[in-house]
Coordinates of C-alpha atoms and ligand atoms in Angstrom, one line a residue:
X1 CA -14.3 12.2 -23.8
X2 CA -14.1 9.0 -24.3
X3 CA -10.7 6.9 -23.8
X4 CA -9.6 4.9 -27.1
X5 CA -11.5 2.0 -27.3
X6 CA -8.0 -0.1 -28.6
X7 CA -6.1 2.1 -25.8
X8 CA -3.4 0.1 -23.5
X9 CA -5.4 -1.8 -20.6
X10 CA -4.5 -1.1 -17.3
X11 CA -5.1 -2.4 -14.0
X12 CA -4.5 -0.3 -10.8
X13 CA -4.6 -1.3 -7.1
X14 CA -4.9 1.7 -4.6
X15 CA -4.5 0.6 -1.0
X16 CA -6.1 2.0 1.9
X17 CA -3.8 4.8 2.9
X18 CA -4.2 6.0 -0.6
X19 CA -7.8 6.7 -0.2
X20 CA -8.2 7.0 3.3
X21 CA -10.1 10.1 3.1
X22 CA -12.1 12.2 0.3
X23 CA -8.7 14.5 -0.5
X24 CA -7.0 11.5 -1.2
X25 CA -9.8 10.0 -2.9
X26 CA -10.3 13.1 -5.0
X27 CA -6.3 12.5 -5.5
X28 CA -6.6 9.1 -7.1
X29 CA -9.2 10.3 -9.1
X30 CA -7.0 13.1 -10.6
X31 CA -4.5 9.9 -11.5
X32 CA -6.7 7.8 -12.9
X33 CA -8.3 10.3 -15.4
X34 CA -5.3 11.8 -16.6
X35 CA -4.1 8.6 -17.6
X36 CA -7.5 8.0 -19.2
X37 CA -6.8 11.2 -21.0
X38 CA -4.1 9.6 -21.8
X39 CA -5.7 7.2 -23.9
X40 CA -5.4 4.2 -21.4
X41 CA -8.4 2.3 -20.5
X42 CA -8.3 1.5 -16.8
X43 CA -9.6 -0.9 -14.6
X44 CA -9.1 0.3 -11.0
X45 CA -9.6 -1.5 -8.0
X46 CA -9.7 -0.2 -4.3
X47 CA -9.2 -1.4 -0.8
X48 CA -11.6 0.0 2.0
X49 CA -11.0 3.6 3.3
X50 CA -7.8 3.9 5.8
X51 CA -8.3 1.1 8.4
X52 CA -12.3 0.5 8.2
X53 CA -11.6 -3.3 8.3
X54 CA -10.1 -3.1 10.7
X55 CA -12.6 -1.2 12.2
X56 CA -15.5 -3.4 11.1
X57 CA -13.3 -5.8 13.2
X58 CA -13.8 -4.4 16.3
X59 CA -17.0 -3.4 15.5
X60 CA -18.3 -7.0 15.2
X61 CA -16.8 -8.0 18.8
X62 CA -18.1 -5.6 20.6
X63 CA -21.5 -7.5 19.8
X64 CA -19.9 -11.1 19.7
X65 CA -16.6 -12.9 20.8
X66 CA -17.6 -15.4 17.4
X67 CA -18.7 -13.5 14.8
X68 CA -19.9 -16.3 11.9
X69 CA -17.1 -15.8 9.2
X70 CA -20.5 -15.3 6.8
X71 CA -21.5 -12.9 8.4
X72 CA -17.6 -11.3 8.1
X73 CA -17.1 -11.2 4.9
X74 CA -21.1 -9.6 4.2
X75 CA -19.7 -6.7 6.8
X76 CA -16.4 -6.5 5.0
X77 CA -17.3 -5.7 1.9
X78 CA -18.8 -2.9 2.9
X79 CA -15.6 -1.3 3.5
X80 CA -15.1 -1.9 -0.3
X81 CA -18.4 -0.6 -1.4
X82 CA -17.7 2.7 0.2
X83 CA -14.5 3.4 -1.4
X84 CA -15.6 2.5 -4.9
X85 CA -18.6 4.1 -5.0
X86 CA -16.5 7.5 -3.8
X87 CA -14.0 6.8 -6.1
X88 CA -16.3 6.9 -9.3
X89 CA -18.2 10.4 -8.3
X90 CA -14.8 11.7 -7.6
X91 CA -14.1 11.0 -11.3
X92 CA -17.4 11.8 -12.5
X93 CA -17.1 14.9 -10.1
X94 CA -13.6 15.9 -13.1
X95 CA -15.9 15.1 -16.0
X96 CA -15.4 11.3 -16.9
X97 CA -17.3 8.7 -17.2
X98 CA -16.9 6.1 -14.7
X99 CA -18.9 2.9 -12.8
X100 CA -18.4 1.0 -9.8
X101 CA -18.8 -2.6 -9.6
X102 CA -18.8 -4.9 -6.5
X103 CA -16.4 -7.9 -6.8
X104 CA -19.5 -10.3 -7.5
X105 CA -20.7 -7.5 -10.7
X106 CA -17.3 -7.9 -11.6
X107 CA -18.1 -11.6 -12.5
X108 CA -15.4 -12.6 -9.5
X109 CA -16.3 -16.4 -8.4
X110 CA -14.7 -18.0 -5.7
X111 CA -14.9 -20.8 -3.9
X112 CA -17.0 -20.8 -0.2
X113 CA -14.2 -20.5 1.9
X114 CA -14.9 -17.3 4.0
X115 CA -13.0 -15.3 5.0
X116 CA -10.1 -16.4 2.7
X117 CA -11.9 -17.5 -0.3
X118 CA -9.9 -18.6 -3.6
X119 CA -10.7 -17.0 -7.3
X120 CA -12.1 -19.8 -8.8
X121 CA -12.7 -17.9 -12.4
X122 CA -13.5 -14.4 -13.4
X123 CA -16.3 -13.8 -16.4
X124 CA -15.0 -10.2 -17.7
X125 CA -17.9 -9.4 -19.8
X126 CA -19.8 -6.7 -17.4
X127 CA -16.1 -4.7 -16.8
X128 CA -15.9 -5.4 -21.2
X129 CA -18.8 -4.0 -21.5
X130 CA -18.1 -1.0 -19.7
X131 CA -14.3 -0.6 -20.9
X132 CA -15.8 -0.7 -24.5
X133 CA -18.3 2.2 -23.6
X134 CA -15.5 4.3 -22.9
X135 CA -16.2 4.0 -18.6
X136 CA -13.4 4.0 -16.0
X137 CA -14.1 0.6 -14.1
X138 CA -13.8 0.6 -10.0
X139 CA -13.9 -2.4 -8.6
X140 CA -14.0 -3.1 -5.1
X141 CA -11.2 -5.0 -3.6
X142 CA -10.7 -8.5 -2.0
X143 CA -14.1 -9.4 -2.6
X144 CA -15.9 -12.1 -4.7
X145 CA -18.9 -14.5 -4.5
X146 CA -19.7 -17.7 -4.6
X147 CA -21.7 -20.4 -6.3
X148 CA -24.8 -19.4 -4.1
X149 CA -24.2 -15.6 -4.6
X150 CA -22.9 -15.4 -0.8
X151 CA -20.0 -12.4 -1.2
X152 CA -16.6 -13.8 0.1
X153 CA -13.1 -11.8 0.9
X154 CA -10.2 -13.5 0.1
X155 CA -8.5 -12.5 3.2
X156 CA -6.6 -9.5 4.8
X157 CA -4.3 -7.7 2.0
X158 CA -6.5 -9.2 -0.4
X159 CA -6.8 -6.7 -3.0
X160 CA -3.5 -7.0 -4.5
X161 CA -4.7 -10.9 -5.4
X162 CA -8.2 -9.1 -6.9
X163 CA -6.1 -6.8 -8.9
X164 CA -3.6 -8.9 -10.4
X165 CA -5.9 -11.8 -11.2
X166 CA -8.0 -9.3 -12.7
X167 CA -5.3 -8.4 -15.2
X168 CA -4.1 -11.8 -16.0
X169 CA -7.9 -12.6 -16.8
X170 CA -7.9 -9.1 -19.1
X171 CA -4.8 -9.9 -20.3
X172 CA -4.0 -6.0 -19.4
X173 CA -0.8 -4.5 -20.7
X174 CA 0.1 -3.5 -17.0
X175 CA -0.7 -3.8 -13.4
X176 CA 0.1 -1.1 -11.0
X177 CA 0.2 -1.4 -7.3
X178 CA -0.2 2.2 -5.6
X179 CA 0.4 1.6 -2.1
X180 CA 2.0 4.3 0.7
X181 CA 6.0 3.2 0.2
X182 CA 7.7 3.9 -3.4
X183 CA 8.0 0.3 -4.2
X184 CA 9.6 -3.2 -2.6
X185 CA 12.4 -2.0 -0.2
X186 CA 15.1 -4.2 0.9
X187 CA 13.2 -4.6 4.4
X188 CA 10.2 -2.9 6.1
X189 CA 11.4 1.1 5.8
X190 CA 9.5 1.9 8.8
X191 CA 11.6 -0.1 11.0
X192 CA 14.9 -0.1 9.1
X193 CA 15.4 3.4 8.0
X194 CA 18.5 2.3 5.6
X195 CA 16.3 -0.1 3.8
X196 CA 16.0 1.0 -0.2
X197 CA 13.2 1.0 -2.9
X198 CA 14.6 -2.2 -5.4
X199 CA 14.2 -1.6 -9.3
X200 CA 13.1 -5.3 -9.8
X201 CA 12.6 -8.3 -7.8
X202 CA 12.0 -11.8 -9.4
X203 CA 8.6 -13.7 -8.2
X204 CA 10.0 -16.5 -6.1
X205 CA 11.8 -13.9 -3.7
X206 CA 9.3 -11.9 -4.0
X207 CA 6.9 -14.9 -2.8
X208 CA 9.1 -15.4 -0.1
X209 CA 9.2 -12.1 1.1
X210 CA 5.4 -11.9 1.2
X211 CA 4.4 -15.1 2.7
X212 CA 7.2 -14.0 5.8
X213 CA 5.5 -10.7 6.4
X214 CA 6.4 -8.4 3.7
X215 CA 3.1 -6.9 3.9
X216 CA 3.3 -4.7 1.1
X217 CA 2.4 -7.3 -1.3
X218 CA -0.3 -9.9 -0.7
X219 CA 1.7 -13.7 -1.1
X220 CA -1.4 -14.8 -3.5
X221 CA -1.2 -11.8 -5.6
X222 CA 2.3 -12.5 -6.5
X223 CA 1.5 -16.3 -7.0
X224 CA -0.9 -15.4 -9.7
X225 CA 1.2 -13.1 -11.1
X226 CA 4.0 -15.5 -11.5
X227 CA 1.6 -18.2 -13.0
X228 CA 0.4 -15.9 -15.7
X229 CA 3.6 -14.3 -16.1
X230 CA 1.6 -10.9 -15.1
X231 CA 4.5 -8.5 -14.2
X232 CA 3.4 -6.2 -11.6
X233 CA 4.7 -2.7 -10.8
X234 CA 4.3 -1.6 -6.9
X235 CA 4.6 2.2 -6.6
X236 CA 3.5 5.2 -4.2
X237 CA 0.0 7.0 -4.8
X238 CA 1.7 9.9 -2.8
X239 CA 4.9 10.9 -4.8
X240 CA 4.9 10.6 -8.4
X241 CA 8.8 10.7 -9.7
X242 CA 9.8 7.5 -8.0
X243 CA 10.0 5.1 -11.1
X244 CA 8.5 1.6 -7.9
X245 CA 9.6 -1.4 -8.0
X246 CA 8.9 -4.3 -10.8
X247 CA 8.2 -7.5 -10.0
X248 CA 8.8 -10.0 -12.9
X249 CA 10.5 -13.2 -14.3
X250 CA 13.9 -13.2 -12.6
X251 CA 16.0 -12.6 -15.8
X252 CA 19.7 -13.0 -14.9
X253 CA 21.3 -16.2 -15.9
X254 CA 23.7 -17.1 -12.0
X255 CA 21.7 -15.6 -9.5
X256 CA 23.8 -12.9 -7.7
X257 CA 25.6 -14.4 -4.0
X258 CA 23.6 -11.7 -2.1
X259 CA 20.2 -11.4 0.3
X260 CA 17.8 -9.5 -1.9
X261 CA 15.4 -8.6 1.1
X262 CA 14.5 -8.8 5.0
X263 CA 11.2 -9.6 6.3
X264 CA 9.6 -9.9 9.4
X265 CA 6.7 -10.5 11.2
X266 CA 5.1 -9.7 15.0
X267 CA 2.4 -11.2 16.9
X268 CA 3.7 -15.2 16.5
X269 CA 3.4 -17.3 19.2
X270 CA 4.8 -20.4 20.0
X271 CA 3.5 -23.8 21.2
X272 CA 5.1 -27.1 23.0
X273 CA 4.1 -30.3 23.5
X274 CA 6.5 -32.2 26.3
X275 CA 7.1 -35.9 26.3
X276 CA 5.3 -37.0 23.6
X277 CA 5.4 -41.0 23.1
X278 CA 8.1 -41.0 20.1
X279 CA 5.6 -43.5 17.8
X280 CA 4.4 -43.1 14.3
X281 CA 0.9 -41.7 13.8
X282 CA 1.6 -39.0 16.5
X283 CA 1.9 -35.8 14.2
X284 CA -1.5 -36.5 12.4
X285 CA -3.2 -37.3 15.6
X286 CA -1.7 -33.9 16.5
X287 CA -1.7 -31.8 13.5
X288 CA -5.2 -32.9 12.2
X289 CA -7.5 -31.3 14.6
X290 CA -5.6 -28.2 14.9
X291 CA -6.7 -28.3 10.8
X292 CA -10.1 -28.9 12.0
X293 CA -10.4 -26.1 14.4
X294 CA -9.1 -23.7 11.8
X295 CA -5.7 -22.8 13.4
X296 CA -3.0 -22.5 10.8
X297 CA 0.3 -23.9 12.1
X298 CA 3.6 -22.5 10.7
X299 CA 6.9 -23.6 11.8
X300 CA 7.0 -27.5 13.3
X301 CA 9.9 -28.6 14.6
X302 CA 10.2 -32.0 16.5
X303 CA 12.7 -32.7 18.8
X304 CA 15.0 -35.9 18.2
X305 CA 13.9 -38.3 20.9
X306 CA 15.6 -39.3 24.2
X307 CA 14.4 -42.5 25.4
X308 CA 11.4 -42.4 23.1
X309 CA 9.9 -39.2 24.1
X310 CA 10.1 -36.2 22.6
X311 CA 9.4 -32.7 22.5
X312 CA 7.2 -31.2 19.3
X313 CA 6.9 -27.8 18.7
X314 CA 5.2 -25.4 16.5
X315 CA 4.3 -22.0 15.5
X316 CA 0.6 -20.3 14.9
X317 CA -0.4 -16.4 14.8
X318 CA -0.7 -15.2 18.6
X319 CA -4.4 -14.4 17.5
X320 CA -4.7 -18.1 17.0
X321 CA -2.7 -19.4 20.2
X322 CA -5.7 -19.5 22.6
X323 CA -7.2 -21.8 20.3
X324 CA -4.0 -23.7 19.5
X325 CA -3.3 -24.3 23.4
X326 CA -7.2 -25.5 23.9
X327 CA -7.3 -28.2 21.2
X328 CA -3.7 -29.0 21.9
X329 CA -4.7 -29.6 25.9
X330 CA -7.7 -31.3 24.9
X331 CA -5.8 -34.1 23.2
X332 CA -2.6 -35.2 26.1
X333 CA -4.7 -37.8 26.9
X334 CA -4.9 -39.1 24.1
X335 CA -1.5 -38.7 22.5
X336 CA -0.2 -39.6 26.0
X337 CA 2.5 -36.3 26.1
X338 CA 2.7 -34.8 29.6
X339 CA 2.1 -31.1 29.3
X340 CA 2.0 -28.0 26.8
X341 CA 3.4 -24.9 27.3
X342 CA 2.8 -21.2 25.5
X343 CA 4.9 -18.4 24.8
X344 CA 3.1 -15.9 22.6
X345 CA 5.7 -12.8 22.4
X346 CA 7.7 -14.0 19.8
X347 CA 8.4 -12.7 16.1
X348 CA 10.4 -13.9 12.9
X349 CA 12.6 -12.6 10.8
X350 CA 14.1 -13.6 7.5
X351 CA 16.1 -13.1 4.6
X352 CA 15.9 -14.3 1.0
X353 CA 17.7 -14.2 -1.9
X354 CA 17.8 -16.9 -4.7
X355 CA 21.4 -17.4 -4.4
X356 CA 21.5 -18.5 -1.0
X357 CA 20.8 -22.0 -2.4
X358 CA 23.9 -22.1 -3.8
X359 CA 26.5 -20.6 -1.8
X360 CA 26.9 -21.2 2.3
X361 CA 27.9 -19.6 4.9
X362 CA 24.5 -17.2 4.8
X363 CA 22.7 -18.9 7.6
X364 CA 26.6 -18.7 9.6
X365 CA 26.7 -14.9 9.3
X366 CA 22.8 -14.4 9.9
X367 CA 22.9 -16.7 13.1
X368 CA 26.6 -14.9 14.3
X369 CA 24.8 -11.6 13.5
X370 CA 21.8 -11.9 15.9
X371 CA 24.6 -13.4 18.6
X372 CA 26.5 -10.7 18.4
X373 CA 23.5 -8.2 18.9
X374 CA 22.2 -10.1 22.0
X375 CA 19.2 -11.7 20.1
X376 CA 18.3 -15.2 21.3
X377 CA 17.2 -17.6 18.1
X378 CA 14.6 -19.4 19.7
X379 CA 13.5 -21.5 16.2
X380 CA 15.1 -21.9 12.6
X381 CA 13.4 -23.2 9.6
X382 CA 14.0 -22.7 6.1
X383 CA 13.8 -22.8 2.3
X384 CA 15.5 -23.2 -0.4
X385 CA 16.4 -19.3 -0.6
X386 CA 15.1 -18.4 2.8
X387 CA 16.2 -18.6 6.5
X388 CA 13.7 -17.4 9.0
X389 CA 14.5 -17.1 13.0
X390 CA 12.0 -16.9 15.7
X391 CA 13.1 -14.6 18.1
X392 CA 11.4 -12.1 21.0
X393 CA 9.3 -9.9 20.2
X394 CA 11.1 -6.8 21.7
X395 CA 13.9 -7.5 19.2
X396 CA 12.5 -7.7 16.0
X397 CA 13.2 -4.3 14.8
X398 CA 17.0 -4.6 16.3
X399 CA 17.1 -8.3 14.6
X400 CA 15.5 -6.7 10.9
X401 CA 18.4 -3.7 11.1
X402 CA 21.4 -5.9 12.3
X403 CA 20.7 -8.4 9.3
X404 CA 20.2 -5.5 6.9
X405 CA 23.5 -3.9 8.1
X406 CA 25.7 -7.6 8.3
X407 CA 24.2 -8.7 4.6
X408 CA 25.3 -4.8 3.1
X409 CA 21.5 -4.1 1.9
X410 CA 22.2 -0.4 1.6
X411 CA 24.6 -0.9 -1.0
X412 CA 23.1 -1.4 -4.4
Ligands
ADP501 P1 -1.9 -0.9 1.2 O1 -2.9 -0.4 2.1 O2 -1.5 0.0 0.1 O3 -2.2 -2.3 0.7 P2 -0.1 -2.1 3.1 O4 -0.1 -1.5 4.4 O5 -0.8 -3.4 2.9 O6 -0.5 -1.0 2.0 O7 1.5 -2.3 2.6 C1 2.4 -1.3 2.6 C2 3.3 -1.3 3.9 O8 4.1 -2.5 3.8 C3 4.3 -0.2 3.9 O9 3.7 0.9 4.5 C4 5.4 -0.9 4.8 O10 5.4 -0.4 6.1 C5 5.1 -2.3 4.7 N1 6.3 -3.1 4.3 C6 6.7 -4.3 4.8 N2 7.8 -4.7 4.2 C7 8.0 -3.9 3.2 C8 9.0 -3.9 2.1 N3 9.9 -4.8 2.0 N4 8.9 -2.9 1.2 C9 8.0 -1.9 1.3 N5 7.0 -1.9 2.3 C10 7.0 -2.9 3.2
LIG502 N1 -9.5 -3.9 3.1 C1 -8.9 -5.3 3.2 C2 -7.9 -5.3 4.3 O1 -7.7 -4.3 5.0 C3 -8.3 -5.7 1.9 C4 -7.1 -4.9 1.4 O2 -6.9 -3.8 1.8 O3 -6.4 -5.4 0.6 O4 -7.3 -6.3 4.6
MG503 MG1 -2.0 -4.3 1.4

């Protein structure tokens, strides 16, 4: 049977845990084609089984220490392949019609930037064509090509950007975001076991939540979605009454005087330069071969001086820090500073709400918060509707469930 050709268009994401074997593939498949039967025309797209990339990872060096990011992304989206290409037998396996299509057959173009390649356009005439020949499309996750046909991943978490840009470029009537959790929670549930599923979240907290280590939602997925007003539903492939979460246009007028959400991330490490010469210039001369070298730098915060030195210091993923320290090193010389120190057991953790631009006293109660539980702040930055603290490692988890507790995130 074919779906209705003038049937709602859908776009779904399922993550990695939600096919991370053939029962739960043969699960999603169940999904997809009773909404077909439905009458919906669906576009679906996957990540890679469980935690093959990460696999494919490790894989990769055990034969080199520097794999060529090429070379990456080729043996990524192999991950992808897999899972859509199981996907559609599972479906064909329950009598529908359905066709898997690699992110380049999907008419995904990107820009050369491997390993975290941008969507530079999408031509939707291939997944059209299929749609209007009644076929469920799969299309692999996080993947896309470029000008010279090279395939290109847009970088870990990825496939929430591939399915939301797909549906703004569709112009589907909904995107769906199937992951393991039943929605956005108020903080990560697996460390804060009072955190709850929200009904909605607006885009800019939502942004900020993401880009500070909400993983649940890839930060570029959500900035497409909010620049073409794409509202995207995030709910669990593994229980099927929990309504998710949506994330939207923020519609109330005075933004409520409350935290919406906690994130956090692990793994950040933290670099200082001592006694550098206080003298204009000295950031770039810093800053723009640490670009050059790849490393992104987060957090930078730069001591006042005392008698013209001072102290800079900055932020990178601890997988970076290695890298950070060598180029950093490489250049006292020359910048004239007298020595750089490491410490690469540190985390964050933040919270965001949209009213915290209007109304004090939040970064008061977060700071006394983590003082009274016995957690050192080692660096502050901030947004607009966001404070984030670098603390240890060790008390992340502590810092995530204090803050959830102070701020009263249990209560709706
Ligand atoms: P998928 O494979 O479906 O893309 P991810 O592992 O990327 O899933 O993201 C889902 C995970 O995100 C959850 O299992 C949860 O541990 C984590 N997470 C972090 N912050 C949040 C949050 N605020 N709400 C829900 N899940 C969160
Ligand atoms: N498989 C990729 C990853 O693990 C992309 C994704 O799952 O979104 O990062
Ligand atoms: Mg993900």
């Amino acid at each position: 049977m074919a779906p209705d050709a003038a049937g709602p268009l859908v776009v779904q994401k399922y993550g990695g845990s939600s096919v991370a074997d053939a029962g739960r593939i043969t699960h999603v498949a169940s999904r997809i084609a009773e909404r077909a039967a439905g009458g919906e025309r669906i576009v679906a797209v996957v990540s890679a089984m469980g935690d093959t990339t990460d696999r494919l990872i490790g894989l990769a060096h055990e034969i080199t220490s520097a794999p060529r990011p090429r070379e990456m992304d080729m043996l990524f989206s192999t991950g992808e392949a897999v899972s859509s290409t199981l996907l559609s037998m599972a479906l064909h396996e329950l009598g529908r019609d359905a066709i898997s299509l690699s992110g380049m057959q999907a008419g995904i173009r990107t820009d050369a930037v491997f390993g975290r390649a941008r969507i530079a356009d999408i031509e939707t005439a291939r997944i059209e064509r299929e749609l209007a020949a009644g076929r469920i499309v799969i299309v692999a996750g996080f993947q896309g090509a470029s000008d010279d046909f090279d395939i290109t991943t847009l970088g870990r978490g990825g496939s929430d950007t591939t399915a939301v840009a797909l549906a703004a470029a569709l112009r589907a009537d909904r995107c769906e975001i199937y992951t393991d959790v039943a929605g956005i929670y108020t903080a990560d549930p697996r460390i804060c076991p009072e955190a709850r599923p929200l009904r909605d979240i607006g885009y800019e907290e939502m942004l900020e939540l993401a880009a500070t280590g909400a993983r649940v939602m890839h930060a570029r997925a959500v900035e497409v979605g909010a620049l073409y007003g794409v509202r995207i539903l995030v709910a669990s492939s593994f229980e099927s009454d929990a309504p998710g979460t949506l994330i939207h246009e923020e519609s109330t007028m005075e933004q409520a005087d409350k935290v919406r959400g906690i994130a956090h991330e692990q793994a950040i490490a933290k670099i200082t330069v001592r006694g550098v010469p206080d003298r204009p210039g000295i950031a770039a001369q810093l800053f723009t071969p640490l670009a050059e070298a790849g490393v992104s730098v987060d957090t930078i915060v730069q001591n006042a001086s005392i008698e013209n030195l001072t102290d800079m210091t900055f932020t990178v993923e601890r997988g970076d820090a290695d890298e950070a320290l060598r180029v950093t090193e490489a250049l006292l010389p020359q910048i004239e500073a007298s020595e750089v120190v490491a410490d690469a057991d540190l985390g964050s953790v933040s919270i965001v709400g949209t009213g915290m631009s209007t109304s004090p006293g939040f970064a008061a109660r977060m700071f006394r918060t983590l003082f009274e539980h016995g957690i050192n702040i080692e660096l502050i930055s901030t947004s607009e509707i966001r404070i984030t603290c670098i603390v240890r490692e060790a008390q992340v988890g502590d810092a995530v469930r204090a803050l959830h507790d102070a701020f009263d995130l249990d209560r709706e």
